[in-house]
Tab-separated table of C-alpha atoms and ligand atoms in Angstrom:
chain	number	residue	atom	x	y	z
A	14	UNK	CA	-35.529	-1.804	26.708
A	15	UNK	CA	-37.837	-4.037	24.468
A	16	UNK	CA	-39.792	-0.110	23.694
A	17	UNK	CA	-36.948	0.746	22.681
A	18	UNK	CA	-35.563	-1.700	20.444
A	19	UNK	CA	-38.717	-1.876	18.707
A	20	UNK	CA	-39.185	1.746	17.974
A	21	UNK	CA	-35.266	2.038	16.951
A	22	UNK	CA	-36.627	-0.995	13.960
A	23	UNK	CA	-39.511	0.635	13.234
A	24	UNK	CA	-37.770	3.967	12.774
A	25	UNK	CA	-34.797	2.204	10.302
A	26	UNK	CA	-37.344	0.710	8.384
A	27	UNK	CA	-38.487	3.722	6.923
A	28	UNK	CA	-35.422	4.758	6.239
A	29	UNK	CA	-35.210	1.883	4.135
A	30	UNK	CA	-38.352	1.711	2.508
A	31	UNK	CA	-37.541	5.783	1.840
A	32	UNK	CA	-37.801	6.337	-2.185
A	33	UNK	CA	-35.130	8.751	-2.018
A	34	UNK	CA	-33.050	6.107	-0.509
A	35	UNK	CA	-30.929	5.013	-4.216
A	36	UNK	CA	-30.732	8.577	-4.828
A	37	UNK	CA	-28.324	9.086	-1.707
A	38	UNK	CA	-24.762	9.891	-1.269
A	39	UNK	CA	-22.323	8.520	1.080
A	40	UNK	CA	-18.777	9.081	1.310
A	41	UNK	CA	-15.662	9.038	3.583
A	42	UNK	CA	-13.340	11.394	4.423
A	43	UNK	CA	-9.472	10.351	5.541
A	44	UNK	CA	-6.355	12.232	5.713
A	45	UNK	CA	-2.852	11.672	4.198
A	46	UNK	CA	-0.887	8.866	6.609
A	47	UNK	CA	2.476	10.229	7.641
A	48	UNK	CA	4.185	7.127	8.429
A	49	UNK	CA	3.992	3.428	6.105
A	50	UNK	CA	1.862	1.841	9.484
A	51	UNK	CA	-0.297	4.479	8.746
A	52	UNK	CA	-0.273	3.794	4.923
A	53	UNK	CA	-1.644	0.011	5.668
A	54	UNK	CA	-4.348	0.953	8.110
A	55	UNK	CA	-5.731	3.305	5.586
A	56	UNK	CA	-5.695	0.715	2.914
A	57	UNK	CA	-7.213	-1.596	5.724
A	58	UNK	CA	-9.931	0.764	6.587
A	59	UNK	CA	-10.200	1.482	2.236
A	60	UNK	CA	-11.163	-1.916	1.661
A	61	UNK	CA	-13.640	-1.865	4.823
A	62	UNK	CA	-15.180	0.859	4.072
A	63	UNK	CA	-14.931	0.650	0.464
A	64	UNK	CA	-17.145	-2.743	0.373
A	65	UNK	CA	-19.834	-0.308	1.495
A	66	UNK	CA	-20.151	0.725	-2.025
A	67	UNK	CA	-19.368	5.126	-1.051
A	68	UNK	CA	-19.789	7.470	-3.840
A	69	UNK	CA	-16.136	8.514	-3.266
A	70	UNK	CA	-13.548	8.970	-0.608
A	71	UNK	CA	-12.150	12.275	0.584
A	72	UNK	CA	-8.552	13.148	1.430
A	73	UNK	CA	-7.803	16.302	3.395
A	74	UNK	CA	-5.097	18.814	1.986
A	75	UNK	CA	-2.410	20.703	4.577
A	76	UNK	CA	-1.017	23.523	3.520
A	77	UNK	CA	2.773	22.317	3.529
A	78	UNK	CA	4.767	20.998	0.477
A	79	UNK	CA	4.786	17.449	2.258
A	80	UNK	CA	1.555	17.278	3.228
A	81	UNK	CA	0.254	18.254	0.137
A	82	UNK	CA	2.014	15.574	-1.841
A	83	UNK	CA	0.681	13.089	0.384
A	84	UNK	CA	-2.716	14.572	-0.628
A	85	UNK	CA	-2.139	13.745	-4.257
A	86	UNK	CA	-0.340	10.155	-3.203
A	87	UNK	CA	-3.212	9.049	-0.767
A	88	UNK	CA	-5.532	10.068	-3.784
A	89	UNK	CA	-4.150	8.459	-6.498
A	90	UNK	CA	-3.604	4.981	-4.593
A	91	UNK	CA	-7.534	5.144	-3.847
A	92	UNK	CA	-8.122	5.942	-7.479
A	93	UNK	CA	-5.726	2.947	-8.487
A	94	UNK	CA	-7.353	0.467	-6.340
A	95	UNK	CA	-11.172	0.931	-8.532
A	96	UNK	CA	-12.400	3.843	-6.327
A	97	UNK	CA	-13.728	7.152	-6.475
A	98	UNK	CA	-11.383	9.619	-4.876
A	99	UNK	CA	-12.093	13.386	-4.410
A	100	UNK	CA	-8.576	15.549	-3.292
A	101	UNK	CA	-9.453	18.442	-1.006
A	102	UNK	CA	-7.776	21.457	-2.516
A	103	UNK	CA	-6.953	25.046	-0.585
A	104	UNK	CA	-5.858	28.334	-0.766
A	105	UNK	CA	-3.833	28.528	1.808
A	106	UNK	CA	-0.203	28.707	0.418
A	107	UNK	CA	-1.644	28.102	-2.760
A	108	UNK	CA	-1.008	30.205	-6.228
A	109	UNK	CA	-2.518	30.103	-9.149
A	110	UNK	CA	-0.248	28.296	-11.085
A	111	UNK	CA	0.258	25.332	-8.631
A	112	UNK	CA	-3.160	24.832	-8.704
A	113	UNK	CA	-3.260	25.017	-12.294
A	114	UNK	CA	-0.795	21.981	-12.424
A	115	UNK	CA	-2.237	19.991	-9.529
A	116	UNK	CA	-5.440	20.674	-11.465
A	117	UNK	CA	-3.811	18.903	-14.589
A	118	UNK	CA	-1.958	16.327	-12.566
A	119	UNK	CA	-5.281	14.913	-11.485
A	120	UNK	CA	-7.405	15.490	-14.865
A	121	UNK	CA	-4.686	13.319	-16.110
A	122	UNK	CA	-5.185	10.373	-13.618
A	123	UNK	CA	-9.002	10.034	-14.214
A	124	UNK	CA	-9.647	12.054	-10.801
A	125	UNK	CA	-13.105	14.204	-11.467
A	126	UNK	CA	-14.345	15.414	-8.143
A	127	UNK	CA	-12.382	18.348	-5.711
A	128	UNK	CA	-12.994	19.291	-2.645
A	129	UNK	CA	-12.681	23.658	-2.746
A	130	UNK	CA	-11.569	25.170	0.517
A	131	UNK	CA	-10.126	28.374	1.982
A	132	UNK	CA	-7.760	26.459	4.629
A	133	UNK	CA	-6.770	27.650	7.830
A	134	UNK	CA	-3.050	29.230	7.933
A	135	UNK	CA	-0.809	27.194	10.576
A	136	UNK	CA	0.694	28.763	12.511
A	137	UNK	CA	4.507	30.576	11.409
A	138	UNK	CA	3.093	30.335	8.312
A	139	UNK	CA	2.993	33.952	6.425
A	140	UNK	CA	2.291	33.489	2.964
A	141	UNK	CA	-1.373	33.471	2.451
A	142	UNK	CA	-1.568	32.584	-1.240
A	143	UNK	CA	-2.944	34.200	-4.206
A	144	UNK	CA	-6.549	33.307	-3.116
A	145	UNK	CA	-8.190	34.384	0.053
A	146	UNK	CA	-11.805	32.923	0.021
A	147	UNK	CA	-12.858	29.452	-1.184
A	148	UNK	CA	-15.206	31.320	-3.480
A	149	UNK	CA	-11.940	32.434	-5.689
A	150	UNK	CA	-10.771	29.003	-5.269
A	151	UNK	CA	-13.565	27.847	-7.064
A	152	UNK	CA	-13.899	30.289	-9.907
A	153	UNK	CA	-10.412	29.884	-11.101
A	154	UNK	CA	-10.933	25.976	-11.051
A	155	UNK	CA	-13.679	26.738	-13.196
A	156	UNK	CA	-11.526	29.385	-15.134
A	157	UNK	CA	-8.900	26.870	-15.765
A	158	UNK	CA	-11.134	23.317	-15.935
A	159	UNK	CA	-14.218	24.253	-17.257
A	160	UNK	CA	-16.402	21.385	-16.162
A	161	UNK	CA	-13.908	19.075	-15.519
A	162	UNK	CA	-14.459	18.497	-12.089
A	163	UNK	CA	-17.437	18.225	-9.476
A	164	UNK	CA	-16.843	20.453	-7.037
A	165	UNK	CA	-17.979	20.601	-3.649
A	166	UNK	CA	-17.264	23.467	-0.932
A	167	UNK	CA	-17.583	23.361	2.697
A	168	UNK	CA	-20.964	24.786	4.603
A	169	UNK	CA	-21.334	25.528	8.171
A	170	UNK	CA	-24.884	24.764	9.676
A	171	UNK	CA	-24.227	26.302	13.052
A	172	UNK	CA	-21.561	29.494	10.821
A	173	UNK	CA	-18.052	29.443	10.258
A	174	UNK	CA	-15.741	31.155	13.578
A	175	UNK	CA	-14.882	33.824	11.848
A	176	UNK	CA	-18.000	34.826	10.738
A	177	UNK	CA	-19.060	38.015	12.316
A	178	UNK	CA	-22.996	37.585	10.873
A	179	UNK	CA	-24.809	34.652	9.963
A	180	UNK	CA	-26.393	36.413	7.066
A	181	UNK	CA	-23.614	37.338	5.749
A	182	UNK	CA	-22.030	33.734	6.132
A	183	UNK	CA	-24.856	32.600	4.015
A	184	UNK	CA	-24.269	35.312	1.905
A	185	UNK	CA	-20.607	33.656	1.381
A	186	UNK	CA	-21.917	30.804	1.404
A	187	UNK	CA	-23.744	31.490	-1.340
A	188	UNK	CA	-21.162	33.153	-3.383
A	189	UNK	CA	-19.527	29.754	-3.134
A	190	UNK	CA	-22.025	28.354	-5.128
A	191	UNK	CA	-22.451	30.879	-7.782
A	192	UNK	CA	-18.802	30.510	-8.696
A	193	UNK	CA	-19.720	27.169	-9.566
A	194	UNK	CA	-20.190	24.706	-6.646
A	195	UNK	CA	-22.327	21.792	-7.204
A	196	UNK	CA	-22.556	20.656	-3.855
A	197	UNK	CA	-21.521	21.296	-0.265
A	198	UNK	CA	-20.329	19.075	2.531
A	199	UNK	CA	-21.167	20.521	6.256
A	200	UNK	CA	-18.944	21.074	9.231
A	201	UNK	CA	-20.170	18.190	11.971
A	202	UNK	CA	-22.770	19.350	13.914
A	203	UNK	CA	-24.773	17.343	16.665
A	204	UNK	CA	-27.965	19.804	16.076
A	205	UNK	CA	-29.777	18.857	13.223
A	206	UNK	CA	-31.807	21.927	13.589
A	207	UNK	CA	-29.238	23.888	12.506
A	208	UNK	CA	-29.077	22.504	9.472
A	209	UNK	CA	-32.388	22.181	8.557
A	210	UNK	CA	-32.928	25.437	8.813
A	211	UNK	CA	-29.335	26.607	6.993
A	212	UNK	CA	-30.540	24.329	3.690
A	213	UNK	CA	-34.183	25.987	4.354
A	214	UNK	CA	-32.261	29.807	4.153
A	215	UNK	CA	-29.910	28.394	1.640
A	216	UNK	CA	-33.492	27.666	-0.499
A	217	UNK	CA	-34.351	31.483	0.360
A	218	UNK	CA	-31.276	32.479	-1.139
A	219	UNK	CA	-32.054	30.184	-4.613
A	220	UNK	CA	-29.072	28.012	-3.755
A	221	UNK	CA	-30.103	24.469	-4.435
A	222	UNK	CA	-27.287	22.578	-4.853
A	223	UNK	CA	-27.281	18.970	-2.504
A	224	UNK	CA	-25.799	20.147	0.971
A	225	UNK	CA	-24.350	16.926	2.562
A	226	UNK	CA	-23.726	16.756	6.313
A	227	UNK	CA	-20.750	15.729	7.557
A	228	UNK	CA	-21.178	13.295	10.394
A	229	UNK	CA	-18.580	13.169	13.301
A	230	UNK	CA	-18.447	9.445	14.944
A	231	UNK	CA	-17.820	10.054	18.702
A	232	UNK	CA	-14.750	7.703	19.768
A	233	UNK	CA	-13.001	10.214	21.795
A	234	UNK	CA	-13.845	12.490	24.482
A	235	UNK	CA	-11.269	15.009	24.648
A	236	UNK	CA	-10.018	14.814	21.263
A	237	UNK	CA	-13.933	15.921	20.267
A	238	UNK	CA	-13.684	18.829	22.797
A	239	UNK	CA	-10.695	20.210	21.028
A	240	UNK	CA	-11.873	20.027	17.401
A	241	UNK	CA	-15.102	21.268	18.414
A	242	UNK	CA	-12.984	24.331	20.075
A	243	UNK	CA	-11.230	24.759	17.296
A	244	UNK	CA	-14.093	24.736	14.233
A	245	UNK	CA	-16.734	26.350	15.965
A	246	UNK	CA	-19.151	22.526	16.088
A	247	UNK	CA	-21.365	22.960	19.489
A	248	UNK	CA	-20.960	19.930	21.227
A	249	UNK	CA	-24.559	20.153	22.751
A	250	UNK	CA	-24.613	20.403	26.771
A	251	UNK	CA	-25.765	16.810	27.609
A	252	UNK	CA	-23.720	14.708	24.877
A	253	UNK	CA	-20.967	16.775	26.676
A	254	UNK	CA	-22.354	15.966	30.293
A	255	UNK	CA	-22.873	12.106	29.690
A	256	UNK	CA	-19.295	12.307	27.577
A	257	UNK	CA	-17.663	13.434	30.863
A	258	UNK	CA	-19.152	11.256	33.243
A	259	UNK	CA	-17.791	8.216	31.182
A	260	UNK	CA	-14.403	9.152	31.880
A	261	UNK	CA	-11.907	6.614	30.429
A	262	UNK	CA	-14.220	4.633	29.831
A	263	UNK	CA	-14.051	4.044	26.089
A	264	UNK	CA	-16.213	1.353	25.522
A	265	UNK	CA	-19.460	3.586	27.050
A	266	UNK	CA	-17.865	6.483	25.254
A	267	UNK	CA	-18.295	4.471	21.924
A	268	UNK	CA	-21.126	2.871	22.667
A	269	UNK	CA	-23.159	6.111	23.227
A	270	UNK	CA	-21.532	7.701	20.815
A	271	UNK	CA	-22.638	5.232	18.012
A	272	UNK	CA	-26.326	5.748	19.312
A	273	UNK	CA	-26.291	9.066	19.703
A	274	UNK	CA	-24.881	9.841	15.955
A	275	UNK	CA	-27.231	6.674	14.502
A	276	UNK	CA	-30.291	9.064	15.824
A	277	UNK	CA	-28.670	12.381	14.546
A	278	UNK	CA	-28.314	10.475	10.902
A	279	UNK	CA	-31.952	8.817	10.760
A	280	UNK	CA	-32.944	12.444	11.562
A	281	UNK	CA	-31.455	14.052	8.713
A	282	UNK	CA	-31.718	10.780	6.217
A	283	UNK	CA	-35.634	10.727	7.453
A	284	UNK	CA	-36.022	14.784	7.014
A	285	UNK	CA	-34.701	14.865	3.109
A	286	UNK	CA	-30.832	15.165	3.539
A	287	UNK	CA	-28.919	14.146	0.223
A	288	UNK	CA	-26.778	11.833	1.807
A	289	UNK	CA	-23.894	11.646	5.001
A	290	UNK	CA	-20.016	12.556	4.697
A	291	UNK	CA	-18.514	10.590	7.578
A	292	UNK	CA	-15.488	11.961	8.918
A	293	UNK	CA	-13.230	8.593	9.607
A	294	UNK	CA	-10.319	10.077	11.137
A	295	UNK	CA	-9.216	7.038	8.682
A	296	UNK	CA	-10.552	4.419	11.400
A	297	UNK	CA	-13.633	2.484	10.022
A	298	UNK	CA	-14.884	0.968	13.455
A	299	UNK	CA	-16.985	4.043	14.316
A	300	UNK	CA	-18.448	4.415	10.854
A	301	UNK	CA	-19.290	0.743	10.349
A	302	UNK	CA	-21.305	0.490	13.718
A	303	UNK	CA	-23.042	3.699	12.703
A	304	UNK	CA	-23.833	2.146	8.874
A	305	UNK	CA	-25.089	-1.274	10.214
A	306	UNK	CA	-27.461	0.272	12.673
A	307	UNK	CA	-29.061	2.809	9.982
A	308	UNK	CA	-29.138	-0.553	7.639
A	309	UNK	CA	-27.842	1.521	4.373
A	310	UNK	CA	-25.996	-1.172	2.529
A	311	UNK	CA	-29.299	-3.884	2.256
B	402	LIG	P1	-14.493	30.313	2.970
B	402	LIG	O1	-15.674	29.853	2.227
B	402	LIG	O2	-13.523	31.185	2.264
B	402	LIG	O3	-15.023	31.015	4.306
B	402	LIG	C1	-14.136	31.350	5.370
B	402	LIG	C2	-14.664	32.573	6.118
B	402	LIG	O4	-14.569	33.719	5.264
B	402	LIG	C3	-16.129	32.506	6.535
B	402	LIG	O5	-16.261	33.197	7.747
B	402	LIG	C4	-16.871	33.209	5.405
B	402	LIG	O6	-18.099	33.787	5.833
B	402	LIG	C5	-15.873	34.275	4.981
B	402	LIG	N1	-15.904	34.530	3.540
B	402	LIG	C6	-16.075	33.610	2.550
B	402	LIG	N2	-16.012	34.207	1.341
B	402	LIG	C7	-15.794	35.522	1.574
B	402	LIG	C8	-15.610	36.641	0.722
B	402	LIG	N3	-15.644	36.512	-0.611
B	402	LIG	N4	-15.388	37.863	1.304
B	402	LIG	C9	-15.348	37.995	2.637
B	402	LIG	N5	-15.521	36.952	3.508
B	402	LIG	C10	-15.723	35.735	2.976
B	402	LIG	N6	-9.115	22.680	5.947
B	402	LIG	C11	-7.917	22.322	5.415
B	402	LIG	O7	-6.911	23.020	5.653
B	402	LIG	N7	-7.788	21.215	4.618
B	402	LIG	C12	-8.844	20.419	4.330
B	402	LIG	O8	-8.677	19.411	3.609
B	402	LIG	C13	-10.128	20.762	4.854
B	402	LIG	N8	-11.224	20.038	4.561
B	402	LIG	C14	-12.462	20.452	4.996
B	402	LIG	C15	-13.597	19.756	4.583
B	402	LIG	C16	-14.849	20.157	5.001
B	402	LIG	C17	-16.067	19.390	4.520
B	402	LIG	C18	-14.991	21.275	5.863
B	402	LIG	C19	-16.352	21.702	6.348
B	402	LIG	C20	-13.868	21.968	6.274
B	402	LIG	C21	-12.593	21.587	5.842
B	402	LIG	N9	-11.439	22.288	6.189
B	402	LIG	C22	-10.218	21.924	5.676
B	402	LIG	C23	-11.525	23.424	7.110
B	402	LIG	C24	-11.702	24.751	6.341
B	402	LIG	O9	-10.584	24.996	5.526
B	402	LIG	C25	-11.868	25.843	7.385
B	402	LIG	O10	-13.121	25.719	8.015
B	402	LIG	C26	-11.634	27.266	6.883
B	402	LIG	O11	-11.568	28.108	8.040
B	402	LIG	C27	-12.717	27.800	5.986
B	402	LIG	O12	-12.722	27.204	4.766
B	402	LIG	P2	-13.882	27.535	3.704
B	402	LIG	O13	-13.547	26.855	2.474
B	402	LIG	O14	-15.203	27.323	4.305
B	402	LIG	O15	-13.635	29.119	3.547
C-alpha cells in the first residue's frame, strides 16, 4: 500500500514538472439538458468544472429540430457565463443552408470553435442530409467561414464500426484533416496503445494536427457496456472482469474506475498527448476525482 502510494506521487510529479505541461488542452464535453432540473445541474457542474480553468466546453448535437436547438441554447448560456464553448455540428439531417445559418448564428455570438461530425441516423429517421461524411462537413464550413472557426473532427484509436479497413479509416481520417481540421478529439478508449500507435500512423500519413483523447470516467457498469457496444470502444477483458464482480456496488465501481482512468491519463499526458477531452455525461464528480489525482490545476 505505502509502494504504492509512493510510486503513484512520484509518477504525478513528473507530470507536473513536464515542460509541455502549459502547452496542454483540457476540455469537457456535456450534452443539451432536456428538462429545467437538468438545466441547473449543468450550470452546477459549469461552474465546477469551469473553475478548472478548460480550454472550452463541448455540447453534443442530435439530429432532431429540438435537440438541435438545445445545442445552440446550452452553447450560448456557456458562452454568456465568460466561457469557451465549442457546438458539435453534424450531417445527419443537416443541409447546406441550415448549416450555413447555424454557422452565422454562432459567428454572431462570439462562438469560434465547432465540433465537425458525420452523426449517426436514429432510428425512423430517413433523410440523410446533403452531407454524408464529416470530411464534407468540414469543407463546406470552410467554404462558407473561411477561418472563422477552429475545427476539430472526431478520430477513432481502436477504428470507427463501420470501418471495413483500418487503413482506409486512416485514410478518412486523414481526408478529415485535409479539408481543414485543426485538431481531432478521440473516441474513449481504455488502450492507450491504440492510440499511440494511430497518432504514430497519423505522422506516416503527414497529418499533424493535435489529436486529443477523449477520456471516459467509469461511474457505471452497464451503462459503459452499452456505449462501448454501440461505438465500437473495447472495454479491455479485466476492467470488464473486476467491473462485474463489483456488482451494485457503486462506490468500488467508482473508486476503481477513478484509478484505473487516472493511470490511462498519466500514460498518455506522460507519452506526449496534447491534452484530455473528458466526457462528463454533464456530472463533474468523476472528472474532478480524476483531475485532483493527476494534480493538473497546481
Ligand atoms: P466520418 O468521419 O464521416 O466517418 C464515419 C465512417 O465513414 C468511418 O467508418 C469512416 O472511415 C468512413 N468515411 C469517412 N469519410 C469517408 C469518405 N469520404 N468516403 C467513404 N467513407 C468515409 N454523434 C452525434 O450524433 N452528435 C455528436 O455531438 C457527436 N459528438 C461526437 C464527438 C466525438 C469526439 C466523437 C469521437 C464522436 C461523436 N459523435 C457524435 C459520434 C459520431 O457522430 C459517430 O461516431 C459517427 O458514426 C461518425 O462520425 P464521424 O464524424 O467520425 O464520421
Amino acid at each position: 500500500m505505502v509502494a504504492w502510494g509512493l510510486c503513484h506521487f512520484v509518477k504525478i510529479t513528473l507530470v507536473r514538472q513536464d515542460p509541455m505541461a502549459d502547452q496542454r488542452q483540457y476540455s469537457f464535453e456535456f450534452f443539451p439538458p432536456k428538462t429545467d432540473k437538468g438545466v441547473e445541474k449543468l450550470r452546477a457542474t459549469r461552474e465546477k468544472l469551469g473553475a478548472l480553468g478548460p480550454m472550452y466546453f463541448s455540447v453534443t448535437f442530435g439530429a432532431g429540430g429540438s435537440t438541435r436547438d438545445r445545442t445552440f441554447e446550452t452553447v450560448t448560456e456557456i458562452k454568456a457565463a465568460g466561457y469557451a464553448a465549442a457546438p458539435h455540428l453534424s450531417c445527419i439531417g443537416s443541409t447546406r443552408a441550415n448549416i450555413a445559418d447555424i454557422l452565422d448564428q454562432y459567428a454572431a455570438h462570439g462562438i469560434d470553435r465547432i465540433v465537425a461530425l458525420r452523426g449517426d441516423m436514429p432510428s425512423g429517421m430517413v433523410e440523410a442530409g446533403e452531407f454524408r461524411h464529416a470530411n464534407e462537413l468540414v469543407a463546406f464550413i470552410r467554404e462558407h467561414s473561411g477561418g472563422q472557426f477552429h475545427i476539430e473532427v472526431a478520430a477513432y484509436p481502436e477504428f470507427h464500426p463501420q470501418a471495413s479497413k483500418p487503413e482506409k479509416d486512416l485514410a478518412n481520417f486523414a481526408a478529415k484533416v485535409k479539408a481543414g481540421a485543426d485538431g481531432a478529439i478521440t473516441q474513449y478508449f481504455y488502450n492507450p496503445d491504440a492510440y499511440f500507435r494511430f497518432v504514430d500512423d497519423c505522422h506516416k500519413l503527414g497529418v499533424d494536427i493535435p489529436i486529443v483523447p477523449g477520456i471516459m470516467p467509469i461511474t457505471n457498469h452497464s451503462q459503459l457496456a452499452r456505449f462501448s457496444d454501440a461505438c465500437g470502444a473495447e472495454i479491455p477483458r479485466w476492467i470488464r472482469r473486476r467491473l462485474e464482480g463489483f456488482g451494485d456496488d457503486v462506490t468500488a465501481i467508482r473508486a476503481f474506475g477513478t484509478d484505473v482512468v487516472t493511470a490511462l491519463c498519466e500514460r498518455l499526458l506522460e507519452k506526449g498527448a496534447p491534452g484530455l477531452h473528458f466526457y462528463t455525461m454533464n456530472q463533474s464528480e468523476a472528472t474532478l476525482g480524476i483531475w485532483n489525482n493527476l494534480a493538473l490545476s497546481s
